Coordinates of C-alpha atoms in Angstrom, one line a residue:
M1 CA -78.9 10.5 -13.4
N2 CA -79.3 7.6 -15.9
E3 CA -80.9 8.8 -18.8
S4 CA -84.1 6.3 -19.2
I5 CA -84.8 6.7 -15.3
A6 CA -84.9 10.4 -15.9
F7 CA -87.1 9.9 -18.7
S8 CA -89.2 7.7 -16.9
I9 CA -89.6 10.0 -14.2
D10 CA -90.5 12.8 -16.7
R11 CA -93.2 10.6 -18.1
Q12 CA -94.5 10.0 -14.7
V13 CA -94.9 13.6 -13.6
S14 CA -96.4 14.5 -17.2
L15 CA -98.9 11.7 -16.7
L16 CA -99.7 12.7 -13.3
A17 CA -100.0 16.5 -14.2
N18 CA -102.1 15.7 -17.1
M19 CA -104.6 13.4 -14.9
T20 CA -104.5 16.1 -12.4
A21 CA -105.5 19.2 -14.7
Q22 CA -108.1 16.4 -16.7
F23 CA -109.7 16.1 -12.9
A24 CA -109.8 19.7 -12.2
N25 CA -111.4 20.7 -15.0
T26 CA -114.1 17.9 -15.7
L27 CA -117.8 18.0 -15.0
N28 CA -117.7 14.2 -16.0
V29 CA -115.4 12.3 -13.6
D30 CA -116.5 8.8 -14.9
E31 CA -115.3 9.7 -18.5
T32 CA -112.2 11.2 -17.4
L33 CA -111.6 8.1 -15.2
R34 CA -111.8 6.0 -18.6
N35 CA -109.2 8.4 -20.4
A36 CA -106.9 8.0 -17.3
L37 CA -107.2 4.5 -17.2
C38 CA -106.1 4.0 -20.8
E39 CA -103.0 6.3 -20.4
I40 CA -102.2 4.4 -17.0
T41 CA -102.6 0.8 -18.4
D42 CA -100.2 2.0 -21.2
Y43 CA -97.9 3.8 -19.5
M44 CA -97.3 1.1 -17.2
N45 CA -97.4 -1.7 -20.0
A46 CA -100.1 -4.0 -19.1
E47 CA -102.4 -6.0 -21.1
G48 CA -105.3 -4.8 -19.4
G49 CA -106.8 -2.3 -16.6
A50 CA -109.8 -1.7 -14.6
V51 CA -111.2 0.9 -12.2
F52 CA -113.5 -0.6 -9.3
L53 CA -116.0 1.7 -7.4
M54 CA -117.3 0.9 -4.1
D55 CA -120.8 2.1 -3.0
E56 CA -120.3 3.3 0.5
A57 CA -123.6 2.7 1.5
T58 CA -123.8 -1.1 0.5
Q59 CA -120.1 -1.7 0.3
I60 CA -121.0 -3.2 -3.3
I61 CA -117.8 -3.0 -5.5
T62 CA -118.5 -2.5 -9.1
C63 CA -115.9 -2.4 -12.0
V64 CA -116.9 0.7 -13.8
A65 CA -114.3 1.0 -16.7
C66 CA -112.2 -1.4 -18.5
Y67 CA -109.4 -1.0 -20.9
G68 CA -107.2 -3.7 -22.7
A69 CA -107.6 -7.5 -23.0
T70 CA -111.2 -8.4 -21.2
E71 CA -114.6 -6.5 -20.7
I72 CA -115.4 -6.7 -17.5
T73 CA -117.5 -3.9 -16.7
G74 CA -120.3 -4.4 -14.2
L75 CA -118.6 -6.9 -12.5
K76 CA -119.6 -7.0 -8.9
L77 CA -117.4 -7.8 -6.0
E78 CA -118.2 -8.0 -2.2
Y79 CA -116.6 -5.9 0.3
G80 CA -113.1 -7.9 0.7
Q81 CA -113.7 -10.1 -2.0
G82 CA -110.9 -11.3 -4.5
I83 CA -107.4 -9.1 -4.4
V84 CA -109.6 -5.9 -5.3
G85 CA -111.7 -6.5 -2.7
K86 CA -109.1 -7.1 -0.4
S87 CA -107.2 -4.0 -1.4
V88 CA -110.3 -1.9 -0.8
A89 CA -111.1 -3.2 2.7
S90 CA -107.3 -2.9 4.0
N91 CA -106.9 0.2 2.0
Q92 CA -103.4 -0.9 0.8
G93 CA -102.2 -1.6 -2.5
A94 CA -101.4 -5.5 -3.7
L95 CA -98.5 -6.7 -5.9
V96 CA -99.4 -10.6 -6.9
R97 CA -96.6 -11.9 -9.3
D98 CA -98.2 -15.2 -9.5
V99 CA -101.9 -15.3 -9.1
K100 CA -102.1 -19.1 -9.1
N101 CA -100.5 -19.3 -5.7
D102 CA -102.5 -16.4 -4.3
P103 CA -105.2 -17.5 -2.1
D104 CA -107.3 -14.1 -2.8
F105 CA -107.2 -14.6 -6.5
Y106 CA -110.6 -14.5 -7.9
G107 CA -110.6 -17.1 -10.6
A108 CA -114.5 -16.7 -11.6
V109 CA -113.5 -14.0 -14.2
D110 CA -110.9 -15.8 -16.2
D111 CA -113.5 -18.9 -16.4
Q112 CA -116.0 -16.7 -17.6
T113 CA -113.8 -15.0 -20.3
G114 CA -111.2 -17.7 -21.3
F115 CA -108.2 -14.7 -20.6
T116 CA -105.5 -15.9 -18.0
T117 CA -104.4 -13.9 -15.4
K118 CA -100.8 -14.5 -14.7
S119 CA -99.9 -11.2 -12.7
I120 CA -101.8 -8.2 -10.9
L121 CA -101.0 -4.8 -9.6
C122 CA -103.6 -3.6 -7.5
A123 CA -103.8 0.1 -6.0
P124 CA -106.7 1.5 -3.9
L125 CA -108.4 4.6 -4.7
S126 CA -108.1 6.8 -1.3
V127 CA -107.1 9.8 0.2
K128 CA -106.3 9.4 3.9
D129 CA -108.5 6.8 5.5
R130 CA -111.3 7.1 2.9
C131 CA -111.3 4.5 0.2
V132 CA -113.6 4.6 -2.4
G133 CA -112.1 1.8 -4.7
A134 CA -109.4 0.5 -6.6
I135 CA -107.4 0.4 -10.0
E136 CA -106.0 -2.9 -11.1
L137 CA -103.7 -3.8 -13.9
V138 CA -103.3 -7.3 -15.1
N139 CA -100.1 -8.9 -16.8
K140 CA -97.1 -7.4 -18.3
K141 CA -97.2 -7.3 -21.9
K142 CA -93.5 -9.0 -22.0
A143 CA -93.8 -12.4 -21.1
D144 CA -90.5 -12.1 -19.3
E145 CA -91.1 -8.8 -17.2
L146 CA -93.3 -8.7 -14.0
F147 CA -94.7 -5.9 -12.0
D148 CA -92.4 -4.7 -9.3
E149 CA -92.6 -2.4 -6.3
T150 CA -91.8 0.7 -8.4
D151 CA -94.9 0.1 -10.6
L152 CA -96.7 -0.1 -7.3
K153 CA -95.7 3.2 -6.1
V154 CA -96.7 4.5 -9.3
L155 CA -99.8 3.3 -9.7
E156 CA -100.6 4.3 -6.1
T157 CA -99.6 8.0 -6.7
L158 CA -101.5 8.0 -9.7
A159 CA -104.6 6.2 -7.9
S160 CA -104.4 9.0 -5.2
S161 CA -105.2 11.5 -7.7
A162 CA -107.9 9.7 -9.2
A163 CA -109.5 9.1 -5.9
L164 CA -109.1 12.7 -4.9
A165 CA -111.4 13.4 -8.3
V166 CA -113.8 11.2 -7.4
I167 CA -114.4 12.2 -4.0
N168 CA -114.7 15.6 -4.9
A169 CA -117.2 14.7 -7.4
R170 CA -119.1 12.8 -4.8
M171 CA -119.4 15.7 -2.4
A172 CA -120.2 18.1 -4.9
R173 CA -123.2 15.4 -6.2
A174 CA -124.2 15.1 -2.4
L175 CA -124.4 18.9 -1.8
V176 CA -126.4 19.3 -5.5
E177 CA -128.7 16.8 -3.8
Q178 CA -128.6 18.5 -0.5
E179 CA -129.6 21.5 -2.2
R180 CA -132.4 20.1 -4.5
V181 CA -134.1 18.3 -1.3
K182 CA -133.9 21.5 0.8
R183 CA -135.8 23.4 -2.1
E184 CA -138.0 20.6 -2.3
L185 CA -138.8 20.9 1.6
E186 CA -139.3 24.6 1.2
L187 CA -141.7 24.1 -1.6
A188 CA -143.4 21.2 0.5
A189 CA -143.6 23.8 3.4
E190 CA -145.1 26.6 1.2
I191 CA -147.6 24.3 -0.3
Q192 CA -148.5 23.1 3.8
R193 CA -148.7 26.7 4.5
R194 CA -151.2 27.3 2.0
F195 CA -153.4 24.3 3.4
L196 CA -153.6 26.7 6.5
P197 CA -157.1 28.9 6.6
D198 CA -156.8 32.5 6.4
A199 CA -156.5 34.0 9.8
H200 CA -159.6 36.6 9.3
E201 CA -162.0 33.9 7.6
A202 CA -163.8 33.7 10.8
G203 CA -162.7 36.9 12.6
D204 CA -161.5 36.7 16.0
T205 CA -163.7 33.7 17.2
I206 CA -161.1 30.9 16.3
F207 CA -157.4 31.2 15.5
G208 CA -154.8 28.5 15.2
I209 CA -150.9 28.0 15.0
N210 CA -148.8 25.6 13.6
K211 CA -144.8 24.9 14.3
P212 CA -143.2 22.3 12.4
A213 CA -140.5 20.8 14.1
R214 CA -138.7 20.0 10.8
G215 CA -139.0 21.8 7.5
V216 CA -142.8 20.0 6.8
S217 CA -145.0 19.1 9.4
G218 CA -147.5 16.0 9.9
D219 CA -149.9 18.6 12.0
F220 CA -152.4 20.4 10.7
F221 CA -155.7 22.4 11.5
D222 CA -158.3 24.4 9.5
Y223 CA -161.6 26.0 9.6
F224 CA -164.0 27.9 7.5
K225 CA -167.8 29.3 7.3
L226 CA -170.4 27.4 6.4
P227 CA -173.3 29.4 4.3
D228 CA -175.6 29.3 7.2
G229 CA -172.6 31.1 9.3
R230 CA -171.9 28.2 11.2
I231 CA -167.7 27.3 11.5
Y232 CA -166.5 24.1 10.7
F233 CA -163.1 23.2 12.2
G234 CA -160.8 20.4 12.6
L235 CA -156.9 19.5 13.8
G236 CA -155.2 16.7 13.1
D237 CA -151.7 14.5 13.9
V238 CA -150.2 12.0 11.5
S239 CA -148.1 9.5 12.9
G240 CA -144.6 9.5 12.0
K241 CA -142.3 11.8 10.8
G242 CA -140.9 13.6 7.2
V243 CA -142.4 13.4 4.0
N244 CA -144.5 10.7 4.2
A245 CA -146.4 12.3 7.0
A246 CA -146.5 15.4 5.4
L247 CA -148.2 13.8 2.2
L248 CA -150.6 12.0 4.4
M249 CA -151.7 15.4 6.3
S250 CA -151.9 16.9 2.9
K251 CA -154.4 14.3 1.7
T252 CA -156.4 14.2 5.1
A253 CA -156.7 18.2 5.2
S254 CA -158.0 18.2 1.8
L255 CA -160.7 15.7 2.7
F256 CA -161.6 17.8 5.7
R257 CA -162.2 20.8 3.4
C258 CA -163.8 19.1 0.4
L259 CA -166.2 17.0 2.3
G260 CA -167.1 19.3 4.9
K261 CA -168.6 21.6 2.3
T262 CA -171.4 18.9 2.1
V263 CA -171.4 16.6 5.3
R264 CA -172.5 18.7 7.7
D265 CA -172.1 16.0 10.8
P266 CA -168.7 16.1 12.2
G267 CA -169.1 12.2 13.1
K268 CA -170.0 11.6 9.8
L269 CA -167.2 13.5 8.2
L270 CA -164.6 11.6 10.2
G271 CA -166.1 8.4 9.0
R272 CA -165.8 9.4 5.7
I273 CA -162.2 10.5 5.8
N274 CA -161.7 6.8 7.8
A275 CA -163.0 5.4 4.6
E276 CA -160.7 7.3 2.2
L277 CA -157.5 6.7 4.1
C278 CA -158.1 3.1 5.2
E279 CA -158.2 2.5 1.0
T280 CA -155.1 4.5 0.4
A281 CA -153.0 5.3 3.4
T282 CA -149.5 3.7 3.7
H283 CA -149.6 0.7 5.8
G284 CA -148.9 1.7 9.5
M285 CA -149.7 5.4 9.3
F286 CA -152.8 6.7 10.7
V287 CA -154.1 10.2 12.0
T288 CA -155.7 11.3 15.1
M289 CA -158.3 14.3 14.5
V290 CA -160.9 16.2 16.0
A291 CA -163.6 17.9 14.0
G292 CA -166.5 20.1 15.0
I293 CA -169.2 22.6 14.1
Y294 CA -169.7 25.9 16.1
D295 CA -173.1 27.4 15.7
P296 CA -172.9 31.3 16.8
R297 CA -176.2 32.1 15.3
P298 CA -178.7 33.7 17.4
G299 CA -180.9 31.2 19.8
C300 CA -178.4 28.5 19.0
E301 CA -176.7 29.0 22.2
G302 CA -173.4 28.7 20.9
L303 CA -173.8 24.9 20.6
I304 CA -170.5 22.9 19.4
R305 CA -171.1 19.6 18.1
L306 CA -167.7 17.6 18.4
A307 CA -166.2 14.2 17.3
N308 CA -162.9 12.8 18.4
A309 CA -161.0 10.4 16.6
G310 CA -158.3 8.5 18.7
H311 CA -156.8 12.5 19.6
E312 CA -155.6 14.2 22.6
P313 CA -158.5 15.2 25.0
V314 CA -160.4 18.6 24.1
L315 CA -160.3 21.3 26.8
L316 CA -162.9 23.6 27.4
F317 CA -162.3 26.5 29.8
Q318 CA -165.6 27.6 30.9
N319 CA -166.5 30.1 34.3
N320 CA -162.7 29.4 35.4
T321 CA -162.9 25.9 35.4
F322 CA -161.9 23.2 32.8
K323 CA -163.7 20.4 31.3
T324 CA -162.2 17.8 28.9
Y325 CA -163.9 15.7 25.9
G326 CA -161.7 12.5 25.2
A327 CA -162.0 10.1 22.1
D328 CA -164.8 8.3 21.1
G329 CA -163.4 6.2 18.3
P330 CA -159.8 4.9 17.0
P331 CA -157.7 7.0 14.8
L332 CA -158.3 7.2 11.0
G333 CA -156.7 5.2 8.8
I334 CA -157.1 2.0 11.0
V335 CA -160.4 0.5 11.2
P336 CA -162.1 0.7 8.0
P337 CA -166.0 0.9 8.1
L338 CA -168.2 -2.3 8.3
P339 CA -169.9 -3.0 4.4
G340 CA -172.9 -1.2 4.2
E341 CA -172.3 1.3 7.4
D342 CA -171.1 4.5 7.0
G343 CA -168.9 4.5 10.2
A344 CA -169.9 7.7 11.6
Y345 CA -168.1 8.4 14.9
D346 CA -170.1 9.5 18.1
E347 CA -170.8 13.2 18.5
V348 CA -170.8 15.1 21.8
Q349 CA -172.5 18.5 22.5
V350 CA -170.7 21.3 23.9
F351 CA -172.6 24.4 25.2
P352 CA -169.4 27.1 25.8
Q353 CA -171.6 29.5 27.6
G354 CA -169.1 32.3 26.8
G355 CA -165.9 30.0 27.7
S356 CA -163.3 28.8 24.9
L357 CA -162.6 25.4 23.5
Y358 CA -158.5 24.1 22.9
I359 CA -157.5 21.5 20.5
Y360 CA -153.9 20.4 20.5
T361 CA -151.2 18.1 19.3
D362 CA -149.4 15.7 21.7
G363 CA -146.3 18.1 20.6
L364 CA -147.6 20.6 22.9
T365 CA -147.9 18.4 26.0
E366 CA -144.9 16.7 25.5
G367 CA -142.9 19.4 24.5
Y368 CA -139.8 20.2 26.8
T369 CA -140.2 23.8 28.9
L370 CA -136.8 25.6 30.3
T371 CA -137.1 23.1 33.7
G372 CA -136.3 20.2 31.1
H373 CA -139.5 18.6 32.0
P374 CA -142.5 18.1 29.7
L375 CA -145.2 20.8 29.7
E376 CA -148.1 18.0 30.1
A377 CA -151.7 18.9 30.7
E378 CA -151.4 20.7 33.7
G379 CA -149.0 23.1 32.3
V380 CA -151.6 23.5 29.4
Q381 CA -154.2 24.7 32.0
Q382 CA -151.9 26.7 34.0
I383 CA -151.1 29.0 31.0
L384 CA -154.5 29.2 29.6
R385 CA -156.0 30.3 33.2
Q386 CA -152.7 32.8 33.4
H387 CA -153.7 34.6 30.1
A388 CA -157.7 33.8 30.2
H389 CA -158.3 37.5 29.6
E390 CA -156.0 38.0 26.4
S391 CA -156.9 37.4 22.9
L392 CA -156.8 33.6 21.6
T393 CA -153.5 34.9 19.5
T394 CA -151.8 35.7 22.5
Q395 CA -153.1 32.8 24.4
L396 CA -151.7 30.3 21.6
D397 CA -148.3 32.5 21.3
R398 CA -147.6 31.9 24.9
L399 CA -148.5 27.9 24.6
V400 CA -146.0 27.5 22.1
E401 CA -143.3 29.8 23.6
A402 CA -143.5 27.6 26.7
V403 CA -142.1 24.3 24.4
S404 CA -140.2 25.8 22.3
P405 CA -137.2 28.0 24.1
D406 CA -134.9 26.9 21.2
P407 CA -137.0 26.7 18.1
S408 CA -134.5 24.3 16.6
A409 CA -134.7 21.6 19.2
L410 CA -138.5 20.8 19.0
R411 CA -139.2 17.4 19.9
D412 CA -142.4 17.2 17.6
D413 CA -144.5 19.4 15.6
V414 CA -146.5 21.6 17.9
T415 CA -150.7 22.7 16.7
V416 CA -152.9 24.3 18.6
L417 CA -156.5 25.7 17.9
A418 CA -158.8 27.6 20.0
L419 CA -162.2 28.8 19.5
T420 CA -163.7 31.2 21.7
D421 CA -167.6 31.9 22.3
A422 CA -167.0 35.0 24.4
L423 CA -167.9 37.0 21.4
R424 CA -171.1 36.0 20.5
P425 CA -174.2 38.2 21.4
V426 CA -176.4 36.7 23.8
N427 CA -180.3 37.4 23.2
E428 CA -183.5 36.8 25.1
S429 CA -184.6 33.8 22.5
E430 CA -181.9 31.8 23.9
T431 CA -182.9 32.2 27.5
K432 CA -186.7 31.6 26.3
V433 CA -185.6 28.4 24.6
G434 CA -183.8 26.7 27.3
Q435 CA -186.9 28.0 29.9
N436 CA -189.4 26.3 27.7
E437 CA -187.7 23.2 27.1
T438 CA -187.3 22.8 30.8
D439 CA -191.1 23.8 31.7
H440 CA -192.6 20.7 29.3
S441 CA -189.5 18.4 30.7
A442 CA -192.6 16.9 32.7
E443 CA -194.2 15.5 29.6
K444 CA -192.2 12.5 29.9
D445 CA -195.1 10.7 32.0
G446 CA -197.7 11.1 29.3
D447 CA -199.8 8.8 27.6
W448 CA -198.1 7.7 24.4
L449 CA -200.2 7.6 21.6
I450 CA -197.9 7.7 18.6
D451 CA -194.2 7.1 18.2
F452 CA -193.6 6.9 14.4
K453 CA -190.3 7.8 12.5
F454 CA -190.4 8.1 8.7
P455 CA -188.4 9.5 5.8
A456 CA -188.7 13.0 4.7
R457 CA -190.7 12.4 1.6
P458 CA -194.5 13.1 0.6
G459 CA -195.1 9.3 -0.4
W460 CA -195.1 9.1 3.6
M461 CA -197.4 11.7 4.5
K462 CA -200.9 9.5 4.0
L463 CA -199.4 7.1 6.3
A464 CA -198.4 10.1 9.0
R465 CA -202.0 11.5 8.5
A466 CA -203.7 8.3 9.6
C467 CA -201.6 7.8 12.4
V468 CA -202.5 11.4 13.6
R469 CA -206.0 10.9 12.6
E470 CA -206.3 7.8 14.6
S471 CA -204.7 9.2 17.8
C472 CA -207.1 12.2 17.6
Q473 CA -210.6 9.9 17.4
K474 CA -208.8 7.9 20.2
V475 CA -209.0 10.5 22.9
G476 CA -212.5 11.4 21.5
C477 CA -211.9 14.5 19.2
D478 CA -214.8 15.4 17.1
E479 CA -214.5 15.1 13.2
T480 CA -214.0 18.8 13.0
D481 CA -211.1 18.9 15.3
T482 CA -209.8 16.0 14.1
T483 CA -209.6 17.1 10.5
D484 CA -208.2 20.5 11.5
I485 CA -205.5 18.8 13.6
V486 CA -204.6 16.4 10.8
L487 CA -204.1 19.4 8.5
A488 CA -201.9 21.4 10.8
V489 CA -199.6 18.8 11.5
D490 CA -199.5 17.6 7.5
E491 CA -198.5 21.4 7.0
A492 CA -195.9 20.9 10.0
C493 CA -194.3 18.2 8.3
Q494 CA -194.4 19.4 4.7
N495 CA -192.5 22.5 5.9
V496 CA -189.9 20.4 7.6
I497 CA -189.7 18.7 3.9
R498 CA -189.4 21.9 1.9
H499 CA -187.4 24.3 4.3
A500 CA -185.2 22.3 6.8
Y501 CA -184.3 19.6 4.4
G502 CA -184.7 21.6 1.3
G503 CA -186.8 19.2 -0.1
P504 CA -187.3 15.4 -0.3
S505 CA -184.9 13.3 1.9
D506 CA -184.1 9.8 3.2
E507 CA -183.3 11.7 6.6
E508 CA -186.1 11.1 9.2
I509 CA -189.1 13.0 10.9
E510 CA -190.0 12.0 14.6
L511 CA -193.3 12.5 14.9
T512 CA -194.9 11.8 18.7
V513 CA -198.2 12.3 20.3
R514 CA -198.9 12.4 24.0
Q515 CA -202.1 12.6 25.7
R516 CA -202.0 14.9 28.8
P517 CA -204.9 16.1 31.0
G518 CA -206.7 18.6 28.8
R519 CA -204.5 18.6 26.0
L520 CA -202.9 16.5 23.2
V521 CA -198.7 17.3 22.6
F522 CA -197.3 16.8 19.0
R523 CA -193.8 16.8 19.2
L524 CA -192.3 17.3 15.4
R525 CA -188.4 16.7 15.0
D526 CA -186.1 17.0 12.3
F527 CA -182.5 16.3 12.0
A528 CA -181.6 19.1 9.5
P529 CA -179.4 21.8 10.5
M530 CA -180.7 23.9 13.5
L531 CA -182.7 27.4 12.6
P532 CA -182.7 29.7 14.7
P533 CA -185.9 31.0 16.6
G534 CA -187.8 33.5 14.1
F535 CA -186.5 31.6 11.1
I536 CA -189.9 30.5 10.5
K537 CA -192.6 33.2 10.7
P538 CA -196.3 33.5 9.4
R539 CA -196.4 35.9 6.2
D540 CA -198.4 39.0 6.4
L541 CA -202.2 37.6 5.5
E542 CA -202.5 41.1 3.6
D543 CA -199.5 39.6 1.1
I544 CA -201.9 38.0 -1.3
R545 CA -199.7 35.4 -3.1
P546 CA -199.6 31.8 -3.5
G547 CA -198.0 29.6 -0.6
G548 CA -196.7 30.5 2.6
L549 CA -199.7 30.5 4.6
G550 CA -199.3 27.3 6.5
T551 CA -197.8 28.9 9.5
H552 CA -201.0 31.0 9.8
L553 CA -202.9 27.6 9.5
I554 CA -200.8 25.9 12.2
Q555 CA -201.0 28.8 14.9
E556 CA -204.9 29.2 14.2
V557 CA -205.4 25.1 15.0
M558 CA -203.3 24.9 17.9
D559 CA -203.4 26.3 21.1
D560 CA -199.5 26.6 21.5
V561 CA -196.7 26.3 19.2
Q562 CA -193.2 26.5 19.9
Y563 CA -189.8 26.0 18.2
L564 CA -187.6 24.0 20.7
R565 CA -183.9 22.8 21.0
P566 CA -183.7 19.1 20.9
T567 CA -181.8 17.8 23.9
Q568 CA -179.6 15.9 22.1
G569 CA -178.3 15.9 18.3
E570 CA -178.8 18.3 15.7
G571 CA -182.1 19.2 14.4
N572 CA -185.3 21.2 15.1
L573 CA -188.3 20.6 17.5
L574 CA -191.5 21.9 16.7
R575 CA -194.0 21.5 19.9
L576 CA -197.6 21.6 19.0
V577 CA -200.5 21.6 21.7
K578 CA -204.2 21.3 21.1
N579 CA -206.5 21.9 24.2
I580 CA -209.3 19.1 24.3
D581 CA -212.3 18.6 26.7
V582 CA -213.6 15.2 26.2
N583 CA -216.9 14.5 27.7
K584 CA -218.3 11.2 28.6
K585 CA -219.8 10.5 25.2
G586 CA -216.8 11.0 23.3
T587 CA -216.8 14.6 21.9
S588 CA -214.4 17.5 22.7
K589 CA -215.7 20.8 23.3
Q590 CA -213.8 24.0 22.6

């Protein structure tokens, strides 16, 4: 073997071994590439060299390192552009001894730098069929020498070693990124789980379950007890999937719990949440949601007030039959409220009478069962009917099991919330309230004397007293009766302001007066949270201290005093009856 050839082979092997060792032992591939480029350029006796790497997502080829005569770091080429771009696209080396006669030569660099490129040697950075860039050498240092096929073979061998290091580095970065994303998703899922309520917060009355299709969920449910014993609950479904949906879900859930502590009307609460989301939600995303309040207090008949913003119909299972309550408005985050309006959603009243209420996302009805078909609403009802006598937790477990035979193949997040009225004790006062309301429903045909609405503020009481006085005088009550009636109604109104609203309020009081044969009927209604029967009662007269005797006055003056439940909406209704006997001269007798 020729001594010079043997020396050349030894140098090649030594260079290849040195590069391989550097790439194997480094964490900084970019720096090692630059060092390797210097050694390769000097070994190949070239005037300059450059390393180009391709972004595999955009297929943009960028010069990341240079050595020698010119500085072109940062130069970008399109896929297939120039000799380098063509080498990457074809995954083949290129030997161009005279660039002037090569149509692929990209001469813009020479024009910008003033350097004259005569010949080019280019080898792709590739392993098998995967190409991630190229190494380019320009001009032999001796003018009478040109790159040859041997040079190309050597450069391709060296480029393969560099390519393996680049690919391994990218794979390592991808694994690190995957691990980071995995940990972030696990953290996000843990944060989301903390948004879910304590399972024992409301006893066995209400229970929910959330099963994400991915690491994080766009569904949520929540419930909490108000200080007066009522239970606020809500369930929502955010459009879309992934982290964006999870972030919007977290915001909506936070708004629900925060605003729900002070906004006691579900319709108004959804209106407030909608206004917030319309200002800040990502364009095109929205939330379907149901919010409600359940009243298990004695005398309130388990009243449930519901508001539905574009969500699936709410299901009531009562006396072995199902009833649905559909959406009364659009999803949240789409239509902002008009200026000057609160944008409150309509509410419906539900009296479960020992039944159970179910709210779920479309991931349940659209989820596939073992038969390969969606569960749909009929399937939900069938499962609930089969397990009607079991606990809420068992019922919801059976629903979720029906659409998750393979938990890793869920089509969508599945969330279900259930509330039962079966655990609420029923007392005699509820029956009495219902009977009283029915017994006096015929009063609607009485003669109207007053229909007056006014803010719950003491400043309006003068006008209210004047209206009551005028009504009494109109039907012929004498001055003594009139004065007593005015005082009694005034005391009742003051009680509403002090006790129902907790002080002066812009909320309204409705006062109506009707004349029926032989009596005057006063109906005083507020819109404060419902008070159970017996909450307002007279104090013992022997308990001598200021205040608290207004109820005695009302009962002394009036012939009948009853606290009723309004037929529509929240609030309290006080019915006062005064018997009158009007003679032809216009005086009343007791």
